Amino acid sequence: RDLHTAYRRQRQMCIRDSPATTQIRLRYDAAFTDGSLQVVDESGKTCLLVSNLPNQTHLLDIQNLAVGIYAVIIQKDEKIIQEKFVKY
């Protein structure tokens, strides 16, 4: 199976390049296009916000985040997806 097929069957969001220092690549289900994204640290503090997500992929700049574990939360209407990544 190719990565795209595996992604579609297993989850609605995939984070590539984690652990990372400067950026991560997000791939998410088309149902979340035009949704909003937030990056939350381990204490629950929102560190980044992005509105109106483009169609299914987004390159997220994380170079200004401190080293740690973060959650990416994408929401559109009543639908929410979440995945974690590591910044080092």
PDB file of N, CA and C in Angstrom:
ATOM      1  N   ARG A   1       0.838  -1.191   0.000  1.00  0.00           N
ATOM      2  CA  ARG A   1       0.000   0.000   0.000  1.00  0.00           C
ATOM      3  C   ARG A   1       0.878   1.247   0.000  1.00  0.00           C
ATOM      4  N   ASP A   2       0.455   2.241  -0.732  1.00  0.00           N
ATOM      5  CA  ASP A   2       1.201   3.499  -0.703  1.00  0.00           C
ATOM      6  C   ASP A   2       0.786   4.322   0.518  1.00  0.00           C
ATOM      7  N   LEU A   3       1.564   5.358   0.823  1.00  0.00           N
ATOM      8  CA  LEU A   3       1.320   6.172   2.018  1.00  0.00           C
ATOM      9  C   LEU A   3      -0.061   6.809   1.989  1.00  0.00           C
ATOM     10  N   HIS A   4      -0.481   7.301   0.821  1.00  0.00           N
ATOM     11  CA  HIS A   4      -1.771   7.966   0.721  1.00  0.00           C
ATOM     12  C   HIS A   4      -2.916   7.007   1.061  1.00  0.00           C
ATOM     13  N   THR A   5      -2.859   5.799   0.533  1.00  0.00           N
ATOM     14  CA  THR A   5      -3.903   4.817   0.793  1.00  0.00           C
ATOM     15  C   THR A   5      -3.926   4.443   2.270  1.00  0.00           C
ATOM     16  N   ALA A   6      -2.759   4.235   2.854  1.00  0.00           N
ATOM     17  CA  ALA A   6      -2.680   3.891   4.274  1.00  0.00           C
ATOM     18  C   ALA A   6      -3.238   5.020   5.126  1.00  0.00           C
ATOM     19  N   TYR A   7      -2.918   6.260   4.775  1.00  0.00           N
ATOM     20  CA  TYR A   7      -3.427   7.429   5.512  1.00  0.00           C
ATOM     21  C   TYR A   7      -4.945   7.471   5.466  1.00  0.00           C
ATOM     22  N   ARG A   8      -5.514   7.285   4.296  1.00  0.00           N
ATOM     23  CA  ARG A   8      -6.970   7.385   4.136  1.00  0.00           C
ATOM     24  C   ARG A   8      -7.685   6.319   4.944  1.00  0.00           C
ATOM     25  N   ARG A   9      -7.105   5.146   5.049  1.00  0.00           N
ATOM     26  CA  ARG A   9      -7.767   4.057   5.754  1.00  0.00           C
ATOM     27  C   ARG A   9      -7.603   4.142   7.268  1.00  0.00           C
ATOM     28  N   GLN A  10      -6.489   4.673   7.741  1.00  0.00           N
ATOM     29  CA  GLN A  10      -6.195   4.608   9.161  1.00  0.00           C
ATOM     30  C   GLN A  10      -6.580   5.855   9.935  1.00  0.00           C
ATOM     31  N   ARG A  11      -6.454   7.033   9.367  1.00  0.00           N
ATOM     32  CA  ARG A  11      -6.689   8.246  10.132  1.00  0.00           C
ATOM     33  C   ARG A  11      -7.100   9.394   9.233  1.00  0.00           C
ATOM     34  N   GLN A  12      -7.566  10.438   9.861  1.00  0.00           N
ATOM     35  CA  GLN A  12      -8.003  11.607   9.111  1.00  0.00           C
ATOM     36  C   GLN A  12      -6.926  12.677   9.043  1.00  0.00           C
ATOM     37  N   MET A  13      -5.814  12.513   9.798  1.00  0.00           N
ATOM     38  CA  MET A  13      -4.700  13.454   9.731  1.00  0.00           C
ATOM     39  C   MET A  13      -3.389  12.699   9.889  1.00  0.00           C
ATOM     40  N   CYS A  14      -2.382  13.129   9.151  1.00  0.00           N
ATOM     41  CA  CYS A  14      -1.052  12.547   9.217  1.00  0.00           C
ATOM     42  C   CYS A  14      -0.049  13.695   9.338  1.00  0.00           C
ATOM     43  N   ILE A  15       0.896  13.572  10.270  1.00  0.00           N
ATOM     44  CA  ILE A  15       1.953  14.571  10.429  1.00  0.00           C
ATOM     45  C   ILE A  15       3.249  13.944   9.956  1.00  0.00           C
ATOM     46  N   ARG A  16       3.928  14.639   9.036  1.00  0.00           N
ATOM     47  CA  ARG A  16       5.212  14.167   8.530  1.00  0.00           C
ATOM     48  C   ARG A  16       6.314  15.046   9.079  1.00  0.00           C
ATOM     49  N   ASP A  17       7.512  14.507   9.123  1.00  0.00           N
ATOM     50  CA  ASP A  17       8.725  15.219   9.543  1.00  0.00           C
ATOM     51  C   ASP A  17       8.766  15.462  11.052  1.00  0.00           C
ATOM     52  N   SER A  18       8.166  14.600  11.840  1.00  0.00           N
ATOM     53  CA  SER A  18       8.239  14.722  13.298  1.00  0.00           C
ATOM     54  C   SER A  18       9.102  13.592  13.822  1.00  0.00           C
ATOM     55  N   PRO A  19      10.079  13.872  14.693  1.00  0.00           N
ATOM     56  CA  PRO A  19      10.414  15.153  15.299  1.00  0.00           C
ATOM     57  C   PRO A  19      10.968  16.141  14.276  1.00  0.00           C
ATOM     58  N   ALA A  20      10.781  17.421  14.571  1.00  0.00           N
ATOM     59  CA  ALA A  20      11.178  18.467  13.637  1.00  0.00           C
ATOM     60  C   ALA A  20      11.731  19.674  14.381  1.00  0.00           C
ATOM     61  N   THR A  21      12.439  20.534  13.651  1.00  0.00           N
ATOM     62  CA  THR A  21      12.976  21.755  14.248  1.00  0.00           C
ATOM     63  C   THR A  21      12.346  23.017  13.672  1.00  0.00           C
ATOM     64  N   THR A  22      11.973  22.990  12.392  1.00  0.00           N
ATOM     65  CA  THR A  22      11.496  24.217  11.757  1.00  0.00           C
ATOM     66  C   THR A  22      10.088  24.128  11.186  1.00  0.00           C
ATOM     67  N   GLN A  23       9.697  22.960  10.661  1.00  0.00           N
ATOM     68  CA  GLN A  23       8.367  22.838  10.062  1.00  0.00           C
ATOM     69  C   GLN A  23       7.905  21.392  10.051  1.00  0.00           C
ATOM     70  N   ILE A  24       6.580  21.226   9.996  1.00  0.00           N
ATOM     71  CA  ILE A  24       5.979  19.904   9.831  1.00  0.00           C
ATOM     72  C   ILE A  24       4.976  19.981   8.682  1.00  0.00           C
ATOM     73  N   ARG A  25       4.751  18.850   8.062  1.00  0.00           N
ATOM     74  CA  ARG A  25       3.777  18.771   6.972  1.00  0.00           C
ATOM     75  C   ARG A  25       2.550  18.030   7.462  1.00  0.00           C
ATOM     76  N   LEU A  26       1.414  18.652   7.257  1.00  0.00           N
ATOM     77  CA  LEU A  26       0.144  18.059   7.671  1.00  0.00           C
ATOM     78  C   LEU A  26      -0.627  17.626   6.438  1.00  0.00           C
ATOM     79  N   ARG A  27      -1.241  16.478   6.539  1.00  0.00           N
ATOM     80  CA  ARG A  27      -2.154  15.998   5.504  1.00  0.00           C
ATOM     81  C   ARG A  27      -3.409  15.571   6.237  1.00  0.00           C
ATOM     82  N   TYR A  28      -4.547  16.067   5.787  1.00  0.00           N
ATOM     83  CA  TYR A  28      -5.789  15.801   6.498  1.00  0.00           C
ATOM     84  C   TYR A  28      -6.920  15.579   5.513  1.00  0.00           C
ATOM     85  N   ASP A  29      -7.978  14.981   6.010  1.00  0.00           N
ATOM     86  CA  ASP A  29      -9.141  14.658   5.203  1.00  0.00           C
ATOM     87  C   ASP A  29      -9.750  15.923   4.607  1.00  0.00           C
ATOM     88  N   ALA A  30     -10.271  15.821   3.401  1.00  0.00           N
ATOM     89  CA  ALA A  30     -10.865  16.965   2.700  1.00  0.00           C
ATOM     90  C   ALA A  30     -12.024  17.588   3.480  1.00  0.00           C
ATOM     91  N   ALA A  31     -12.644  16.825   4.367  1.00  0.00           N
ATOM     92  CA  ALA A  31     -13.757  17.345   5.166  1.00  0.00           C
ATOM     93  C   ALA A  31     -13.316  18.489   6.083  1.00  0.00           C
ATOM     94  N   PHE A  32     -11.998  18.646   6.296  1.00  0.00           N
ATOM     95  CA  PHE A  32     -11.478  19.689   7.183  1.00  0.00           C
ATOM     96  C   PHE A  32     -10.948  20.907   6.424  1.00  0.00           C
ATOM     97  N   THR A  33     -11.046  20.913   5.097  1.00  0.00           N
ATOM     98  CA  THR A  33     -10.660  22.076   4.309  1.00  0.00           C
ATOM     99  C   THR A  33     -11.477  23.282   4.758  1.00  0.00           C
ATOM    100  N   ASP A  34     -10.829  24.417   4.889  1.00  0.00           N
ATOM    101  CA  ASP A  34     -11.417  25.667   5.384  1.00  0.00           C
ATOM    102  C   ASP A  34     -11.678  25.649   6.883  1.00  0.00           C
ATOM    103  N   GLY A  35     -11.210  24.620   7.571  1.00  0.00           N
ATOM    104  CA  GLY A  35     -11.345  24.554   9.020  1.00  0.00           C
ATOM    105  C   GLY A  35     -10.269  25.375   9.707  1.00  0.00           C
ATOM    106  N   SER A  36     -10.194  25.245  11.024  1.00  0.00           N
ATOM    107  CA  SER A  36      -9.176  25.963  11.790  1.00  0.00           C
ATOM    108  C   SER A  36      -8.251  24.970  12.474  1.00  0.00           C
ATOM    109  N   LEU A  37      -7.018  25.407  12.691  1.00  0.00           N
ATOM    110  CA  LEU A  37      -5.996  24.575  13.291  1.00  0.00           C
ATOM    111  C   LEU A  37      -5.431  25.299  14.501  1.00  0.00           C
ATOM    112  N   GLN A  38      -5.179  24.561  15.557  1.00  0.00           N
ATOM    113  CA  GLN A  38      -4.446  25.130  16.674  1.00  0.00           C
ATOM    114  C   GLN A  38      -3.393  24.136  17.130  1.00  0.00           C
ATOM    115  N   VAL A  39      -2.259  24.679  17.579  1.00  0.00           N
ATOM    116  CA  VAL A  39      -1.188  23.882  18.151  1.00  0.00           C
ATOM    117  C   VAL A  39      -1.185  24.171  19.639  1.00  0.00           C
ATOM    118  N   VAL A  40      -1.234  23.097  20.439  1.00  0.00           N
ATOM    119  CA  VAL A  40      -1.352  23.212  21.888  1.00  0.00           C
ATOM    120  C   VAL A  40      -0.161  22.501  22.536  1.00  0.00           C
ATOM    121  N   ASP A  41       0.452  23.152  23.546  1.00  0.00           N
ATOM    122  CA  ASP A  41       1.574  22.518  24.240  1.00  0.00           C
ATOM    123  C   ASP A  41       1.069  21.564  25.327  1.00  0.00           C
ATOM    124  N   GLU A  42       2.002  20.947  26.041  1.00  0.00           N
ATOM    125  CA  GLU A  42       1.641  19.935  27.045  1.00  0.00           C
ATOM    126  C   GLU A  42       0.828  20.499  28.207  1.00  0.00           C
ATOM    127  N   SER A  43       0.935  21.801  28.447  1.00  0.00           N
ATOM    128  CA  SER A  43       0.160  22.407  29.540  1.00  0.00           C
ATOM    129  C   SER A  43      -1.248  22.804  29.106  1.00  0.00           C
ATOM    130  N   GLY A  44      -1.537  22.672  27.796  1.00  0.00           N
ATOM    131  CA  GLY A  44      -2.843  23.044  27.269  1.00  0.00           C
ATOM    132  C   GLY A  44      -2.900  24.440  26.684  1.00  0.00           C
ATOM    133  N   LYS A  45      -1.768  25.139  26.688  1.00  0.00           N
ATOM    134  CA  LYS A  45      -1.700  26.500  26.151  1.00  0.00           C
ATOM    135  C   LYS A  45      -1.678  26.465  24.614  1.00  0.00           C
ATOM    136  N   THR A  46      -2.504  27.307  23.999  1.00  0.00           N
ATOM    137  CA  THR A  46      -2.509  27.419  22.544  1.00  0.00           C
ATOM    138  C   THR A  46      -1.298  28.236  22.115  1.00  0.00           C
ATOM    139  N   CYS A  47      -0.483  27.660  21.221  1.00  0.00           N
ATOM    140  CA  CYS A  47       0.757  28.296  20.773  1.00  0.00           C
ATOM    141  C   CYS A  47       0.652  28.854  19.356  1.00  0.00           C
ATOM    142  N   LEU A  48      -0.165  28.249  18.516  1.00  0.00           N
ATOM    143  CA  LEU A  48      -0.357  28.690  17.133  1.00  0.00           C
ATOM    144  C   LEU A  48      -1.818  28.529  16.747  1.00  0.00           C
ATOM    145  N   LEU A  49      -2.304  29.435  15.916  1.00  0.00           N
ATOM    146  CA  LEU A  49      -3.655  29.353  15.351  1.00  0.00           C
ATOM    147  C   LEU A  49      -3.582  29.612  13.858  1.00  0.00           C
ATOM    148  N   VAL A  50      -4.312  28.825  13.092  1.00  0.00           N
ATOM    149  CA  VAL A  50      -4.403  29.008  11.643  1.00  0.00           C
ATOM    150  C   VAL A  50      -5.868  28.857  11.255  1.00  0.00           C
ATOM    151  N   SER A  51      -6.382  29.810  10.497  1.00  0.00           N
ATOM    152  CA  SER A  51      -7.770  29.744  10.013  1.00  0.00           C
ATOM    153  C   SER A  51      -7.785  29.433   8.531  1.00  0.00           C
ATOM    154  N   ASN A  52      -8.916  28.961   8.049  1.00  0.00           N
ATOM    155  CA  ASN A  52      -9.126  28.703   6.619  1.00  0.00           C
ATOM    156  C   ASN A  52      -8.040  27.819   6.016  1.00  0.00           C
ATOM    157  N   LEU A  53      -7.912  26.614   6.535  1.00  0.00           N
ATOM    158  CA  LEU A  53      -6.902  25.684   6.040  1.00  0.00           C
ATOM    159  C   LEU A  53      -7.091  25.384   4.564  1.00  0.00           C
ATOM    160  N   PRO A  54      -5.980  25.289   3.826  1.00  0.00           N
ATOM    161  CA  PRO A  54      -6.075  24.943   2.401  1.00  0.00           C
ATOM    162  C   PRO A  54      -6.479  23.481   2.215  1.00  0.00           C
ATOM    163  N   ASN A  55      -6.664  23.089   1.008  1.00  0.00           N
ATOM    164  CA  ASN A  55      -7.167  21.770   0.648  1.00  0.00           C
ATOM    165  C   ASN A  55      -6.209  20.630   0.989  1.00  0.00           C
ATOM    166  N   GLN A  56      -6.427  19.935   2.071  1.00  0.00           N
ATOM    167  CA  GLN A  56      -5.839  18.669   2.473  1.00  0.00           C
ATOM    168  C   GLN A  56      -4.373  18.675   2.882  1.00  0.00           C
ATOM    169  N   THR A  57      -3.610  19.727   2.639  1.00  0.00           N
ATOM    170  CA  THR A  57      -2.212  19.760   3.073  1.00  0.00           C
ATOM    171  C   THR A  57      -1.862  21.140   3.603  1.00  0.00           C
ATOM    172  N   HIS A  58      -0.930  21.160   4.555  1.00  0.00           N
ATOM    173  CA  HIS A  58      -0.487  22.440   5.104  1.00  0.00           C
ATOM    174  C   HIS A  58       0.923  22.267   5.646  1.00  0.00           C
ATOM    175  N   LEU A  59       1.805  23.212   5.321  1.00  0.00           N
ATOM    176  CA  LEU A  59       3.153  23.248   5.854  1.00  0.00           C
ATOM    177  C   LEU A  59       3.135  24.214   7.031  1.00  0.00           C
ATOM    178  N   LEU A  60       3.424  23.718   8.225  1.00  0.00           N
ATOM    179  CA  LEU A  60       3.296  24.512   9.442  1.00  0.00           C
ATOM    180  C   LEU A  60       4.679  24.892   9.964  1.00  0.00           C
ATOM    181  N   ASP A  61       4.916  26.187  10.113  1.00  0.00           N
ATOM    182  CA  ASP A  61       6.174  26.715  10.639  1.00  0.00           C
ATOM    183  C   ASP A  61       6.169  26.594  12.161  1.00  0.00           C
ATOM    184  N   ILE A  62       7.110  25.814  12.695  1.00  0.00           N
ATOM    185  CA  ILE A  62       7.171  25.602  14.146  1.00  0.00           C
ATOM    186  C   ILE A  62       8.492  26.090  14.740  1.00  0.00           C
ATOM    187  N   GLN A  63       9.286  26.824  13.987  1.00  0.00           N
ATOM    188  CA  GLN A  63      10.621  27.189  14.473  1.00  0.00           C
ATOM    189  C   GLN A  63      10.594  28.086  15.707  1.00  0.00           C
ATOM    190  N   ASN A  64       9.506  28.817  15.958  1.00  0.00           N
ATOM    191  CA  ASN A  64       9.433  29.680  17.130  1.00  0.00           C
ATOM    192  C   ASN A  64       8.872  28.977  18.368  1.00  0.00           C
ATOM    193  N   LEU A  65       8.523  27.700  18.241  1.00  0.00           N
ATOM    194  CA  LEU A  65       8.039  26.934  19.392  1.00  0.00           C
ATOM    195  C   LEU A  65       9.221  26.417  20.209  1.00  0.00           C
ATOM    196  N   ALA A  66       9.029  26.296  21.524  1.00  0.00           N
ATOM    197  CA  ALA A  66      10.040  25.700  22.397  1.00  0.00           C
ATOM    198  C   ALA A  66      10.098  24.193  22.155  1.00  0.00           C
ATOM    199  N   VAL A  67      11.194  23.580  22.533  1.00  0.00           N
ATOM    200  CA  VAL A  67      11.334  22.129  22.434  1.00  0.00           C
ATOM    201  C   VAL A  67      10.257  21.472  23.302  1.00  0.00           C
ATOM    202  N   GLY A  68       9.583  20.455  22.750  1.00  0.00           N
ATOM    203  CA  GLY A  68       8.559  19.768  23.521  1.00  0.00           C
ATOM    204  C   GLY A  68       7.625  18.948  22.664  1.00  0.00           C
ATOM    205  N   ILE A  69       6.564  18.453  23.281  1.00  0.00           N
ATOM    206  CA  ILE A  69       5.537  17.667  22.608  1.00  0.00           C
ATOM    207  C   ILE A  69       4.300  18.544  22.472  1.00  0.00           C
ATOM    208  N   TYR A  70       3.725  18.550  21.275  1.00  0.00           N
ATOM    209  CA  TYR A  70       2.576  19.398  20.972  1.00  0.00           C
ATOM    210  C   TYR A  70       1.470  18.576  20.326  1.00  0.00           C
ATOM    211  N   ALA A  71       0.261  19.072  20.434  1.00  0.00           N
ATOM    212  CA  ALA A  71      -0.880  18.476  19.741  1.00  0.00           C
ATOM    213  C   ALA A  71      -1.348  19.452  18.670  1.00  0.00           C
ATOM    214  N   VAL A  72      -1.642  18.924  17.495  1.00  0.00           N
ATOM    215  CA  VAL A  72      -2.280  19.695  16.428  1.00  0.00           C
ATOM    216  C   VAL A  72      -3.748  19.306  16.453  1.00  0.00           C
ATOM    217  N   ILE A  73      -4.613  20.300  16.585  1.00  0.00           N
ATOM    218  CA  ILE A  73      -6.053  20.060  16.612  1.00  0.00           C
ATOM    219  C   ILE A  73      -6.670  20.811  15.440  1.00  0.00           C
ATOM    220  N   ILE A  74      -7.391  20.080  14.595  1.00  0.00           N
ATOM    221  CA  ILE A  74      -8.078  20.695  13.461  1.00  0.00           C
ATOM    222  C   ILE A  74      -9.572  20.519  13.677  1.00  0.00           C
ATOM    223  N   GLN A  75     -10.287  21.613  13.481  1.00  0.00           N
ATOM    224  CA  GLN A  75     -11.733  21.588  13.698  1.00  0.00           C
ATOM    225  C   GLN A  75     -12.445  22.263  12.536  1.00  0.00           C
ATOM    226  N   LYS A  76     -13.532  21.653  12.129  1.00  0.00           N
ATOM    227  CA  LYS A  76     -14.442  22.271  11.167  1.00  0.00           C
ATOM    228  C   LYS A  76     -15.848  21.865  11.564  1.00  0.00           C
ATOM    229  N   ASP A  77     -16.670  22.852  11.801  1.00  0.00           N
ATOM    230  CA  ASP A  77     -18.021  22.617  12.290  1.00  0.00           C
ATOM    231  C   ASP A  77     -17.941  21.777  13.568  1.00  0.00           C
ATOM    232  N   GLU A  78     -18.580  20.640  13.605  1.00  0.00           N
ATOM    233  CA  GLU A  78     -18.576  19.792  14.801  1.00  0.00           C
ATOM    234  C   GLU A  78     -17.500  18.696  14.747  1.00  0.00           C
ATOM    235  N   LYS A  79     -16.732  18.634  13.663  1.00  0.00           N
ATOM    236  CA  LYS A  79     -15.714  17.590  13.499  1.00  0.00           C
ATOM    237  C   LYS A  79     -14.371  18.071  14.053  1.00  0.00           C
ATOM    238  N   ILE A  80     -13.679  17.199  14.791  1.00  0.00           N
ATOM    239  CA  ILE A  80     -12.373  17.520  15.366  1.00  0.00           C
ATOM    240  C   ILE A  80     -11.442  16.326  15.172  1.00  0.00           C
ATOM    241  N   ILE A  81     -10.195  16.613  14.768  1.00  0.00           N
ATOM    242  CA  ILE A  81      -9.156  15.585  14.711  1.00  0.00           C
ATOM    243  C   ILE A  81      -7.932  16.117  15.442  1.00  0.00           C
ATOM    244  N   GLN A  82      -7.107  15.191  15.941  1.00  0.00           N
ATOM    245  CA  GLN A  82      -5.949  15.583  16.727  1.00  0.00           C
ATOM    246  C   GLN A  82      -4.819  14.586  16.529  1.00  0.00           C
ATOM    247  N   GLU A  83      -3.597  15.083  16.418  1.00  0.00           N
ATOM    248  CA  GLU A  83      -2.380  14.255  16.371  1.00  0.00           C
ATOM    249  C   GLU A  83      -1.288  15.004  17.117  1.00  0.00           C
ATOM    250  N   LYS A  84      -0.278  14.266  17.581  1.00  0.00           N
ATOM    251  CA  LYS A  84       0.842  14.875  18.300  1.00  0.00           C
ATOM    252  C   LYS A  84       2.091  14.911  17.417  1.00  0.00           C
ATOM    253  N   PHE A  85       2.988  15.871  17.748  1.00  0.00           N
ATOM    254  CA  PHE A  85       4.298  15.922  17.118  1.00  0.00           C
ATOM    255  C   PHE A  85       5.326  16.368  18.154  1.00  0.00           C
ATOM    256  N   VAL A  86       6.604  16.142  17.820  1.00  0.00           N
ATOM    257  CA  VAL A  86       7.705  16.511  18.702  1.00  0.00           C
ATOM    258  C   VAL A  86       8.524  17.614  18.037  1.00  0.00           C
ATOM    259  N   LYS A  87       8.775  18.679  18.796  1.00  0.00           N
ATOM    260  CA  LYS A  87       9.662  19.764  18.349  1.00  0.00           C
ATOM    261  C   LYS A  87      10.956  19.595  19.119  1.00  0.00           C
ATOM    262  N   TYR A  88      12.105  19.598  18.408  1.00  0.00           N
ATOM    263  CA  TYR A  88      13.395  19.500  19.097  1.00  0.00           C
ATOM    264  C   TYR A  88      14.332  20.567  18.631  1.00  0.00           C
TER     265      TYR A  88
END
